[in-house]
Amino acid sequence: MLEDKNTQKTSLAELGEFGLIKHITQYFKVENASTIKGVGDDAAVLDASEKQTLVTTDLLIEGVHFDLSYMPLKHLGYKAVMVNLSDVYAMNGVAEQITVSIAVSNRFPLEAIEELYAGIQLACETYSVDLVGGDTTSSTKGILISVTAIGKVEKDEVVYRDGAKETDLVVVSGDLGAAYLGLQVLEREKEVFKVDPNNQPDLDNYTYLIERQLKPEARKDIAGILKELDVKPTAMIDISDGLSSELFHICTQSKVGCKVYEDKLPLDPQVIATCEEFELDATMVALSGGEDYELLFTVPIAAFDQIKDNPNFSIIGHITAENQGLNLVTRAAQEIELKAQGWNGLKSE
Ligand code: ADP
Ligand code: MG
């Protein structure tokens, strides 16, 4: 986990907008040759090159997308970058720049913004992306952060959501459901803390789950691994809202159906153990829990041998004709229709 040491308090008004921007961006270094001009002018200048440009944005609002009572600001900064990089990687591209816009109320001291930017900087360094701009403004209440990521992809390597074909294999990277369970654990601890602030939570059994919720990693490595294996996905999407919901996007846009197998869903042992403890169905959690930031993709059946023994991947099913719909084959060999329910749906149950 990232450390959050926020003891001093300097008011943002003391610095002013320009002082603040200068202060928070001073330690960022430019790494990519395509960044001609970063922070400091009216606009950033990027080298367009022969490749295609990918652009993606996410907006995160306090109280809607995150809760600062268990999401430290450094983690928030890191995660805000990850959710955007994940979208670039889901196009089979390489992320090279980000812009970051923030609106903060005067309830936040400078040290809080420093923490936020420490997380953003760690993400930039780890993933080799340059912070090239943004905007800074005040809000009447809470904090809002919007990140835009810019990436590149060779024309013949871009992968859309709409290319899945009948008989293709359905593949996911990593494992599913841990980030959602991490949120459940953190919410439970928050309630316990409200009742008894002296209670020291014992989170040893949930380290992986909490890490997946508070410090997700985008799958920068997958494009390279697939290239090495000489496999090009026919369709790809990142798992932000839950497997079911992402399968719906791929199947709807590709005009196909799919069959996925309950016993093939990749689950970490901590997910299985914690589902038992919380009396949740692990399959439901894997299908509907969001924020895993793994990649879901389809490959031609001819790629079976390259994919099947790779520890990064699980083949969870295959693509069918559109009129077959989307189905889950249970451990008891029953077929049930999948619902396009994201993690918000799961939450309101
Ligand atoms: P302008 O008035 O032209 O919008 P600003 O004073 O807002 O310029 O920004 C000055 C420079 O600092 C620009 O390069 C801008 O992209 C960058 N910048 C502003 N806010 C942020 C931020 N929160 N994070 C990173 N860069 C920022
Ligand atoms: Mg501005």
mmCIF file of C-alpha atoms and ligand atoms in Angstrom:
data_model
loop_
_atom_site.group_PDB
_atom_site.id
_atom_site.type_symbol
_atom_site.label_atom_id
_atom_site.label_comp_id
_atom_site.label_asym_id
_atom_site.label_seq_id
_atom_site.Cartn_x
_atom_site.Cartn_y
_atom_site.Cartn_z
ATOM 1 C CA MET A 1 0.000 0.000 0.000
ATOM 2 C CA LEU A 2 1.051 3.573 -0.544
ATOM 3 C CA GLU A 3 1.937 5.676 2.463
ATOM 4 C CA ASP A 4 -0.122 8.726 3.244
ATOM 5 C CA LYS A 5 1.538 11.205 5.555
ATOM 6 C CA ASN A 6 -0.571 14.297 5.729
ATOM 7 C CA THR A 7 0.027 16.075 9.002
ATOM 8 C CA GLN A 8 0.920 19.658 8.019
ATOM 9 C CA LYS A 9 -1.701 22.052 6.752
ATOM 10 C CA THR A 10 -0.985 24.898 4.342
ATOM 11 C CA SER A 11 -4.009 26.690 2.946
ATOM 12 C CA LEU A 12 -4.413 26.647 -0.841
ATOM 13 C CA ALA A 13 -5.353 30.345 -0.790
ATOM 14 C CA GLU A 14 -1.826 31.181 0.412
ATOM 15 C CA LEU A 15 -0.277 29.760 -2.749
ATOM 16 C CA GLY A 16 -2.802 30.903 -5.330
ATOM 17 C CA GLU A 17 -3.643 28.973 -8.498
ATOM 18 C CA PHE A 18 -0.360 29.538 -10.336
ATOM 19 C CA GLY A 19 1.726 28.784 -7.256
ATOM 20 C CA LEU A 20 -0.236 25.599 -6.732
ATOM 21 C CA ILE A 21 0.178 24.403 -10.336
ATOM 22 C CA LYS A 22 3.896 25.110 -10.248
ATOM 23 C CA HIS A 23 4.265 23.408 -6.902
ATOM 24 C CA ILE A 24 2.448 20.200 -7.796
ATOM 25 C CA THR A 25 3.980 19.736 -11.245
ATOM 26 C CA GLN A 26 7.610 20.584 -10.419
ATOM 27 C CA TYR A 27 8.850 17.017 -9.841
ATOM 28 C CA PHE A 28 7.343 15.471 -12.956
ATOM 29 C CA LYS A 29 9.803 14.454 -15.664
ATOM 30 C CA VAL A 30 9.114 13.977 -19.357
ATOM 31 C CA GLU A 31 9.993 10.486 -20.593
ATOM 32 C CA ASN A 32 8.416 10.091 -24.002
ATOM 33 C CA ALA A 33 9.941 11.401 -27.221
ATOM 34 C CA SER A 34 6.435 12.235 -28.456
ATOM 35 C CA THR A 35 6.063 14.886 -25.723
ATOM 36 C CA ILE A 36 7.418 18.012 -27.417
ATOM 37 C CA LYS A 37 6.057 20.447 -24.814
ATOM 38 C CA GLY A 38 4.435 19.461 -21.520
ATOM 39 C CA VAL A 39 3.101 21.610 -18.679
ATOM 40 C CA GLY A 40 3.754 25.343 -18.848
ATOM 41 C CA ASP A 41 2.333 26.798 -22.040
ATOM 42 C CA ASP A 42 -1.193 27.377 -23.290
ATOM 43 C CA ALA A 43 -1.333 23.849 -24.703
ATOM 44 C CA ALA A 44 0.880 20.781 -24.732
ATOM 45 C CA VAL A 45 2.543 19.850 -28.025
ATOM 46 C CA LEU A 46 2.702 16.175 -29.015
ATOM 47 C CA ASP A 47 4.376 14.556 -31.991
ATOM 48 C CA ALA A 48 1.603 12.911 -34.015
ATOM 49 C CA SER A 49 3.791 10.290 -35.825
ATOM 50 C CA GLU A 50 2.507 7.708 -38.311
ATOM 51 C CA LYS A 51 0.493 5.828 -35.720
ATOM 52 C CA GLN A 52 -3.092 6.353 -34.677
ATOM 53 C CA THR A 53 -3.822 8.401 -31.565
ATOM 54 C CA LEU A 54 -5.974 7.101 -28.719
ATOM 55 C CA VAL A 55 -7.741 9.549 -26.407
ATOM 56 C CA THR A 56 -9.802 8.631 -23.349
ATOM 57 C CA THR A 57 -11.179 10.496 -20.309
ATOM 58 C CA ASP A 58 -12.674 9.600 -16.937
ATOM 59 C CA LEU A 59 -14.220 11.899 -14.361
ATOM 60 C CA LEU A 60 -14.180 10.919 -10.675
ATOM 61 C CA ILE A 61 -16.287 12.729 -8.083
ATOM 62 C CA GLU A 62 -15.985 12.492 -4.314
ATOM 63 C CA GLY A 63 -18.970 10.738 -2.794
ATOM 64 C CA VAL A 64 -19.968 9.244 -6.149
ATOM 65 C CA HIS A 65 -16.858 7.381 -7.310
ATOM 66 C CA PHE A 66 -14.716 7.359 -4.195
ATOM 67 C CA ASP A 67 -14.950 7.831 -0.450
ATOM 68 C CA LEU A 68 -11.997 9.579 1.156
ATOM 69 C CA SER A 69 -12.696 7.952 4.517
ATOM 70 C CA TYR A 70 -10.992 4.805 3.220
ATOM 71 C CA MET A 71 -9.412 5.948 -0.041
ATOM 72 C CA PRO A 72 -6.184 7.818 0.778
ATOM 73 C CA LEU A 73 -5.526 10.698 -1.638
ATOM 74 C CA LYS A 74 -2.301 9.155 -2.898
ATOM 75 C CA HIS A 75 -4.239 6.037 -3.888
ATOM 76 C CA LEU A 76 -6.934 8.155 -5.476
ATOM 77 C CA GLY A 77 -4.331 9.861 -7.671
ATOM 78 C CA TYR A 78 -2.818 6.530 -8.661
ATOM 79 C CA LYS A 79 -6.193 4.934 -9.395
ATOM 80 C CA ALA A 80 -7.465 7.926 -11.386
ATOM 81 C CA VAL A 81 -4.516 7.432 -13.748
ATOM 82 C CA MET A 82 -4.946 3.630 -13.872
ATOM 83 C CA VAL A 83 -8.581 3.731 -14.984
ATOM 84 C CA ASN A 84 -7.536 5.800 -17.996
ATOM 85 C CA LEU A 85 -4.413 3.835 -18.907
ATOM 86 C CA SER A 86 -6.543 0.703 -18.748
ATOM 87 C CA ASP A 87 -8.764 2.107 -21.516
ATOM 88 C CA VAL A 88 -5.736 2.773 -23.724
ATOM 89 C CA TYR A 89 -4.400 -0.772 -23.144
ATOM 90 C CA ALA A 90 -7.859 -2.152 -23.988
ATOM 91 C CA MET A 91 -7.385 -0.713 -27.491
ATOM 92 C CA ASN A 92 -4.085 -2.657 -27.709
ATOM 93 C CA GLY A 93 -2.210 0.651 -27.494
ATOM 94 C CA VAL A 94 0.600 2.267 -25.538
ATOM 95 C CA ALA A 95 -0.208 5.229 -23.243
ATOM 96 C CA GLU A 96 2.236 8.139 -23.447
ATOM 97 C CA GLN A 97 0.643 11.262 -21.944
ATOM 98 C CA ILE A 98 -2.016 12.283 -19.446
ATOM 99 C CA THR A 99 -3.670 15.536 -18.488
ATOM 100 C CA VAL A 100 -5.132 15.962 -15.004
ATOM 101 C CA SER A 101 -7.851 18.437 -14.059
ATOM 102 C CA ILE A 102 -8.885 18.984 -10.476
ATOM 103 C CA ALA A 103 -11.499 20.977 -8.622
ATOM 104 C CA VAL A 104 -10.927 21.210 -4.875
ATOM 105 C CA SER A 105 -12.724 22.919 -2.033
ATOM 106 C CA ASN A 106 -10.789 24.941 0.534
ATOM 107 C CA ARG A 107 -11.345 22.126 3.031
ATOM 108 C CA PHE A 108 -8.228 20.567 1.441
ATOM 109 C CA PRO A 109 -4.793 21.878 2.470
ATOM 110 C CA LEU A 110 -1.845 21.928 0.068
ATOM 111 C CA GLU A 111 -0.496 18.774 1.697
ATOM 112 C CA ALA A 112 -3.596 16.875 0.575
ATOM 113 C CA ILE A 113 -3.050 17.939 -3.046
ATOM 114 C CA GLU A 114 0.599 16.938 -2.700
ATOM 115 C CA GLU A 115 -0.523 13.460 -1.678
ATOM 116 C CA LEU A 116 -2.877 13.265 -4.655
ATOM 117 C CA TYR A 117 -0.065 14.266 -7.014
ATOM 118 C CA ALA A 118 2.394 11.860 -5.352
ATOM 119 C CA GLY A 119 0.033 9.077 -6.439
ATOM 120 C CA ILE A 120 -0.284 10.540 -9.933
ATOM 121 C CA GLN A 121 3.496 10.832 -10.191
ATOM 122 C CA LEU A 122 4.071 7.257 -9.041
ATOM 123 C CA ALA A 123 1.627 6.083 -11.709
ATOM 124 C CA CYS A 124 3.375 8.199 -14.366
ATOM 125 C CA GLU A 125 6.800 6.834 -13.463
ATOM 126 C CA THR A 126 5.670 3.223 -13.200
ATOM 127 C CA TYR A 127 3.818 3.299 -16.509
ATOM 128 C CA SER A 128 6.164 5.684 -18.389
ATOM 129 C CA VAL A 129 3.585 8.338 -19.142
ATOM 130 C CA ASP A 130 4.127 12.106 -19.091
ATOM 131 C CA LEU A 131 1.877 14.595 -17.308
ATOM 132 C CA VAL A 132 1.497 17.277 -19.990
ATOM 133 C CA GLY A 133 -1.232 19.535 -18.671
ATOM 134 C CA GLY A 134 -4.526 19.976 -16.944
ATOM 135 C CA ASP A 135 -6.629 22.553 -15.214
ATOM 136 C CA THR A 136 -7.000 23.637 -11.617
ATOM 137 C CA THR A 137 -10.079 25.214 -10.140
ATOM 138 C CA SER A 138 -12.027 25.433 -6.918
ATOM 139 C CA SER A 139 -15.189 23.588 -5.965
ATOM 140 C CA THR A 140 -17.761 24.547 -3.367
ATOM 141 C CA LYS A 141 -17.756 21.042 -1.928
ATOM 142 C CA GLY A 142 -15.441 18.069 -2.152
ATOM 143 C CA ILE A 143 -12.896 17.071 -4.745
ATOM 144 C CA LEU A 144 -13.286 16.180 -8.388
ATOM 145 C CA ILE A 145 -10.567 14.757 -10.598
ATOM 146 C CA SER A 146 -10.611 14.208 -14.329
ATOM 147 C CA VAL A 147 -7.796 12.446 -16.166
ATOM 148 C CA THR A 148 -7.359 12.226 -19.921
ATOM 149 C CA ALA A 149 -4.912 9.675 -21.326
ATOM 150 C CA ILE A 150 -3.370 9.881 -24.769
ATOM 151 C CA GLY A 151 -1.825 6.858 -26.430
ATOM 152 C CA LYS A 152 -0.665 5.392 -29.688
ATOM 153 C CA VAL A 153 -1.329 2.281 -31.664
ATOM 154 C CA GLU A 154 -0.206 0.993 -35.073
ATOM 155 C CA LYS A 155 -3.060 1.200 -37.593
ATOM 156 C CA ASP A 156 -3.223 -2.575 -38.073
ATOM 157 C CA GLU A 157 -2.931 -3.350 -34.355
ATOM 158 C CA VAL A 158 -5.864 -1.438 -32.901
ATOM 159 C CA VAL A 159 -8.496 -3.727 -31.357
ATOM 160 C CA TYR A 160 -12.136 -2.642 -31.079
ATOM 161 C CA ARG A 161 -15.059 -4.089 -29.162
ATOM 162 C CA ASP A 162 -16.895 -5.140 -32.308
ATOM 163 C CA GLY A 163 -14.636 -7.769 -33.884
ATOM 164 C CA ALA A 164 -15.630 -10.976 -32.035
ATOM 165 C CA LYS A 165 -16.595 -13.851 -34.354
ATOM 166 C CA GLU A 166 -18.517 -17.065 -33.761
ATOM 167 C CA THR A 167 -16.240 -19.839 -32.380
ATOM 168 C CA ASP A 168 -13.696 -17.317 -31.033
ATOM 169 C CA LEU A 169 -12.402 -18.059 -27.540
ATOM 170 C CA VAL A 170 -13.295 -15.695 -24.674
ATOM 171 C CA VAL A 171 -10.251 -14.900 -22.545
ATOM 172 C CA VAL A 172 -9.583 -12.813 -19.416
ATOM 173 C CA SER A 173 -6.298 -11.721 -17.903
ATOM 174 C CA GLY A 174 -5.600 -12.077 -14.168
ATOM 175 C CA ASP A 175 -8.444 -12.848 -11.787
ATOM 176 C CA LEU A 176 -11.865 -11.369 -11.047
ATOM 177 C CA GLY A 177 -13.938 -10.019 -8.179
ATOM 178 C CA ALA A 178 -11.165 -9.030 -5.752
ATOM 179 C CA ALA A 179 -11.568 -5.249 -6.114
ATOM 180 C CA TYR A 180 -15.300 -5.449 -5.375
ATOM 181 C CA LEU A 181 -14.689 -7.565 -2.281
ATOM 182 C CA GLY A 182 -11.959 -5.142 -1.192
ATOM 183 C CA LEU A 183 -14.600 -2.405 -1.236
ATOM 184 C CA GLN A 184 -16.959 -4.575 0.847
ATOM 185 C CA VAL A 185 -14.211 -5.137 3.429
ATOM 186 C CA LEU A 186 -13.380 -1.415 3.574
ATOM 187 C CA GLU A 187 -17.046 -0.461 3.920
ATOM 188 C CA ARG A 188 -17.488 -2.954 6.719
ATOM 189 C CA GLU A 189 -14.456 -1.557 8.552
ATOM 190 C CA LYS A 190 -15.806 1.967 8.119
ATOM 191 C CA GLU A 191 -19.034 0.940 9.877
ATOM 192 C CA VAL A 192 -17.084 -0.768 12.672
ATOM 193 C CA PHE A 193 -14.961 2.369 13.073
ATOM 194 C CA LYS A 194 -18.070 4.561 13.365
ATOM 195 C CA VAL A 195 -19.264 2.485 16.311
ATOM 196 C CA ASP A 196 -15.860 2.110 17.977
ATOM 197 C CA PRO A 197 -13.052 4.401 16.753
ATOM 198 C CA ASN A 198 -10.555 2.563 18.978
ATOM 199 C CA ASN A 199 -11.128 -0.712 17.180
ATOM 200 C CA GLN A 200 -8.005 -1.638 15.215
ATOM 201 C CA PRO A 201 -9.120 -3.552 12.150
ATOM 202 C CA ASP A 202 -7.329 -6.811 11.389
ATOM 203 C CA LEU A 203 -7.063 -6.812 7.614
ATOM 204 C CA ASP A 204 -4.414 -9.535 7.191
ATOM 205 C CA ASN A 205 -6.845 -11.909 5.494
ATOM 206 C CA TYR A 206 -7.853 -9.308 2.942
ATOM 207 C CA THR A 207 -4.550 -7.782 1.792
ATOM 208 C CA TYR A 208 -4.950 -8.810 -1.850
ATOM 209 C CA LEU A 209 -8.567 -7.622 -1.997
ATOM 210 C CA ILE A 210 -7.763 -4.220 -0.501
ATOM 211 C CA GLU A 211 -4.745 -3.789 -2.747
ATOM 212 C CA ARG A 212 -6.935 -4.511 -5.783
ATOM 213 C CA GLN A 213 -9.468 -1.895 -4.653
ATOM 214 C CA LEU A 214 -7.068 0.821 -3.508
ATOM 215 C CA LYS A 215 -4.118 0.280 -5.839
ATOM 216 C CA PRO A 216 -5.286 -1.333 -9.063
ATOM 217 C CA GLU A 217 -2.765 -1.896 -11.840
ATOM 218 C CA ALA A 218 -3.680 -1.472 -15.509
ATOM 219 C CA ARG A 219 -2.553 -4.316 -17.787
ATOM 220 C CA LYS A 220 0.175 -2.549 -19.736
ATOM 221 C CA ASP A 221 1.864 -5.903 -20.269
ATOM 222 C CA ILE A 222 -0.900 -7.703 -22.165
ATOM 223 C CA ALA A 223 -0.372 -6.117 -25.603
ATOM 224 C CA GLY A 224 3.288 -7.185 -25.519
ATOM 225 C CA ILE A 225 2.536 -10.699 -24.272
ATOM 226 C CA LEU A 226 -0.012 -11.230 -27.050
ATOM 227 C CA LYS A 227 2.375 -9.877 -29.658
ATOM 228 C CA GLU A 228 5.080 -12.241 -28.420
ATOM 229 C CA LEU A 229 2.616 -15.125 -28.740
ATOM 230 C CA ASP A 230 1.723 -13.868 -32.220
ATOM 231 C CA VAL A 231 -1.956 -13.572 -31.252
ATOM 232 C CA LYS A 232 -4.103 -10.589 -32.200
ATOM 233 C CA PRO A 233 -7.395 -10.323 -30.300
ATOM 234 C CA THR A 234 -10.502 -9.944 -32.444
ATOM 235 C CA ALA A 235 -12.194 -7.790 -29.779
ATOM 236 C CA MET A 236 -11.063 -6.348 -26.450
ATOM 237 C CA ILE A 237 -12.377 -4.290 -23.512
ATOM 238 C CA ASP A 238 -11.164 -3.566 -19.996
ATOM 239 C CA ILE A 239 -13.147 -4.831 -17.025
ATOM 240 C CA SER A 240 -14.257 -1.730 -15.164
ATOM 241 C CA ASP A 241 -17.955 -2.479 -14.586
ATOM 242 C CA GLY A 242 -17.823 -6.269 -14.206
ATOM 243 C CA LEU A 243 -17.381 -9.230 -16.524
ATOM 244 C CA SER A 244 -21.093 -9.575 -17.422
ATOM 245 C CA SER A 245 -21.415 -5.969 -18.406
ATOM 246 C CA GLU A 246 -18.233 -6.086 -20.534
ATOM 247 C CA LEU A 247 -19.360 -9.320 -22.225
ATOM 248 C CA PHE A 248 -22.549 -7.497 -23.143
ATOM 249 C CA HIS A 249 -20.577 -4.671 -24.729
ATOM 250 C CA ILE A 250 -18.461 -7.044 -26.816
ATOM 251 C CA CYS A 251 -21.399 -9.254 -27.827
ATOM 252 C CA THR A 252 -23.765 -6.375 -28.640
ATOM 253 C CA GLN A 253 -21.204 -4.501 -30.691
ATOM 254 C CA SER A 254 -19.923 -7.661 -32.416
ATOM 255 C CA LYS A 255 -23.484 -8.978 -32.992
ATOM 256 C CA VAL A 256 -22.692 -12.358 -31.436
ATOM 257 C CA GLY A 257 -23.602 -14.390 -28.351
ATOM 258 C CA CYS A 258 -21.339 -16.183 -25.902
ATOM 259 C CA LYS A 259 -21.125 -19.077 -23.533
ATOM 260 C CA VAL A 260 -18.930 -18.764 -20.451
ATOM 261 C CA TYR A 261 -18.270 -21.517 -17.937
ATOM 262 C CA GLU A 262 -18.642 -20.986 -14.203
ATOM 263 C CA ASP A 263 -15.798 -23.383 -13.385
ATOM 264 C CA LYS A 264 -13.408 -21.459 -15.661
ATOM 265 C CA LEU A 265 -13.762 -18.063 -13.962
ATOM 266 C CA PRO A 266 -10.404 -17.128 -12.426
ATOM 267 C CA LEU A 267 -10.777 -16.519 -8.670
ATOM 268 C CA ASP A 268 -8.069 -15.765 -6.140
ATOM 269 C CA PRO A 269 -8.219 -17.954 -2.969
ATOM 270 C CA GLN A 270 -8.864 -14.765 -0.933
ATOM 271 C CA VAL A 271 -11.933 -14.099 -3.097
ATOM 272 C CA ILE A 272 -13.268 -17.594 -2.433
ATOM 273 C CA ALA A 273 -12.598 -17.425 1.322
ATOM 274 C CA THR A 274 -14.041 -13.922 1.715
ATOM 275 C CA CYS A 275 -17.156 -14.772 -0.306
ATOM 276 C CA GLU A 276 -17.798 -17.606 2.149
ATOM 277 C CA GLU A 277 -17.340 -15.252 5.079
ATOM 278 C CA PHE A 278 -19.604 -12.552 3.599
ATOM 279 C CA GLU A 279 -22.099 -15.150 2.324
ATOM 280 C CA LEU A 280 -21.700 -13.932 -1.225
ATOM 281 C CA ASP A 281 -21.704 -16.098 -4.323
ATOM 282 C CA ALA A 282 -18.186 -15.971 -5.795
ATOM 283 C CA THR A 283 -19.544 -16.419 -9.323
ATOM 284 C CA MET A 284 -21.861 -13.415 -8.882
ATOM 285 C CA VAL A 285 -18.956 -11.384 -7.557
ATOM 286 C CA ALA A 286 -16.745 -12.373 -10.497
ATOM 287 C CA LEU A 287 -19.522 -11.557 -12.996
ATOM 288 C CA SER A 288 -20.815 -8.333 -11.478
ATOM 289 C CA GLY A 289 -18.068 -6.937 -9.251
ATOM 290 C CA GLY A 290 -16.284 -4.136 -11.049
ATOM 291 C CA GLU A 291 -12.977 -2.298 -10.988
ATOM 292 C CA ASP A 292 -10.722 -5.273 -11.673
ATOM 293 C CA TYR A 293 -9.086 -3.452 -14.613
ATOM 294 C CA GLU A 294 -8.217 -6.758 -16.229
ATOM 295 C CA LEU A 295 -8.652 -7.189 -19.967
ATOM 296 C CA LEU A 296 -11.413 -9.262 -21.550
ATOM 297 C CA PHE A 297 -10.760 -10.282 -25.141
ATOM 298 C CA THR A 298 -11.612 -12.763 -27.833
ATOM 299 C CA VAL A 299 -9.147 -14.658 -30.031
ATOM 300 C CA PRO A 300 -9.602 -17.021 -32.993
ATOM 301 C CA ILE A 301 -9.910 -20.654 -31.908
ATOM 302 C CA ALA A 302 -6.636 -21.340 -33.754
ATOM 303 C CA ALA A 303 -4.853 -19.424 -30.967
ATOM 304 C CA PHE A 304 -5.937 -21.999 -28.349
ATOM 305 C CA ASP A 305 -2.476 -23.549 -27.987
ATOM 306 C CA GLN A 306 -0.720 -20.214 -27.503
ATOM 307 C CA ILE A 307 -3.211 -19.020 -24.863
ATOM 308 C CA LYS A 308 -4.105 -22.144 -22.904
ATOM 309 C CA ASP A 309 -0.960 -22.580 -20.783
ATOM 310 C CA ASN A 310 -0.108 -18.926 -20.353
ATOM 311 C CA PRO A 311 -0.354 -18.043 -16.648
ATOM 312 C CA ASN A 312 -1.644 -14.541 -17.482
ATOM 313 C CA PHE A 313 -4.758 -15.842 -19.184
ATOM 314 C CA SER A 314 -7.876 -17.913 -18.527
ATOM 315 C CA ILE A 315 -10.029 -19.168 -21.367
ATOM 316 C CA ILE A 316 -13.512 -18.801 -19.880
ATOM 317 C CA GLY A 317 -15.711 -19.672 -22.830
ATOM 318 C CA HIS A 318 -16.430 -19.060 -26.484
ATOM 319 C CA ILE A 319 -18.414 -16.872 -28.838
ATOM 320 C CA THR A 320 -21.694 -18.206 -30.263
ATOM 321 C CA ALA A 321 -24.278 -17.019 -32.777
ATOM 322 C CA GLU A 322 -26.144 -13.850 -31.816
ATOM 323 C CA ASN A 323 -29.491 -15.635 -31.452
ATOM 324 C CA GLN A 324 -28.024 -17.905 -28.746
ATOM 325 C CA GLY A 325 -27.696 -14.933 -26.380
ATOM 326 C CA LEU A 326 -25.247 -14.672 -23.507
ATOM 327 C CA ASN A 327 -25.135 -17.709 -21.245
ATOM 328 C CA LEU A 328 -23.361 -19.001 -18.192
ATOM 329 C CA VAL A 329 -22.843 -22.751 -17.956
ATOM 330 C CA THR A 330 -22.949 -23.568 -14.235
ATOM 331 C CA ARG A 331 -20.910 -26.229 -12.437
ATOM 332 C CA ALA A 332 -24.056 -28.381 -12.562
ATOM 333 C CA ALA A 333 -24.008 -28.009 -16.388
ATOM 334 C CA GLN A 334 -27.131 -25.832 -16.374
ATOM 335 C CA GLU A 335 -27.312 -22.884 -18.715
ATOM 336 C CA ILE A 336 -28.482 -19.570 -17.342
ATOM 337 C CA GLU A 337 -28.854 -16.316 -19.195
ATOM 338 C CA LEU A 338 -26.426 -13.577 -18.221
ATOM 339 C CA LYS A 339 -27.753 -10.214 -17.102
ATOM 340 C CA ALA A 340 -25.956 -7.014 -18.096
ATOM 341 C CA GLN A 341 -25.569 -5.943 -14.528
ATOM 342 C CA GLY A 342 -22.554 -3.933 -13.454
ATOM 343 C CA TRP A 343 -21.266 -3.570 -9.934
ATOM 344 C CA ASN A 344 -23.789 -0.808 -9.190
ATOM 345 C CA GLY A 345 -26.500 -3.370 -9.719
ATOM 346 C CA LEU A 346 -24.822 -5.724 -7.303
ATOM 347 C CA LYS A 347 -24.471 -2.919 -4.774
ATOM 348 C CA SER A 348 -28.181 -2.119 -4.627
ATOM 349 C CA GLU A 349 -29.168 -5.714 -3.877
HETATM 350 P P1 ADP B 1 -4.616 28.474 -18.887
HETATM 351 O O1 ADP B 1 -4.957 29.743 -18.192
HETATM 352 O O2 ADP B 1 -4.046 28.640 -20.252
HETATM 353 O O3 ADP B 1 -5.707 27.441 -18.787
HETATM 354 P P2 ADP B 1 -3.343 27.422 -16.578
HETATM 355 O O4 ADP B 1 -2.780 28.522 -15.742
HETATM 356 O O5 ADP B 1 -4.619 26.800 -16.158
HETATM 357 O O6 ADP B 1 -3.373 27.890 -18.076
HETATM 358 O O7 ADP B 1 -2.245 26.278 -16.668
HETATM 359 C C1 ADP B 1 -0.884 26.545 -16.894
HETATM 360 C C2 ADP B 1 -0.190 25.263 -17.260
HETATM 361 O O8 ADP B 1 -0.298 24.325 -16.213
HETATM 362 C C3 ADP B 1 -0.788 24.573 -18.473
HETATM 363 O O9 ADP B 1 0.266 23.914 -19.147
HETATM 364 C C4 ADP B 1 -1.739 23.576 -17.884
HETATM 365 O O10 ADP B 1 -1.970 22.505 -18.752
HETATM 366 C C5 ADP B 1 -0.989 23.171 -16.626
HETATM 367 N N1 ADP B 1 -1.883 22.759 -15.537
HETATM 368 C C6 ADP B 1 -2.872 23.478 -14.957
HETATM 369 N N2 ADP B 1 -3.468 22.796 -13.974
HETATM 370 C C7 ADP B 1 -2.845 21.599 -13.914
HETATM 371 C C8 ADP B 1 -3.007 20.429 -13.111
HETATM 372 N N3 ADP B 1 -3.931 20.348 -12.152
HETATM 373 N N4 ADP B 1 -2.186 19.373 -13.326
HETATM 374 C C9 ADP B 1 -1.262 19.446 -14.301
HETATM 375 N N5 ADP B 1 -1.040 20.499 -15.085
HETATM 376 C C10 ADP B 1 -1.829 21.570 -14.914
HETATM 377 MG MG MG B 2 -6.430 26.570 -17.055
#
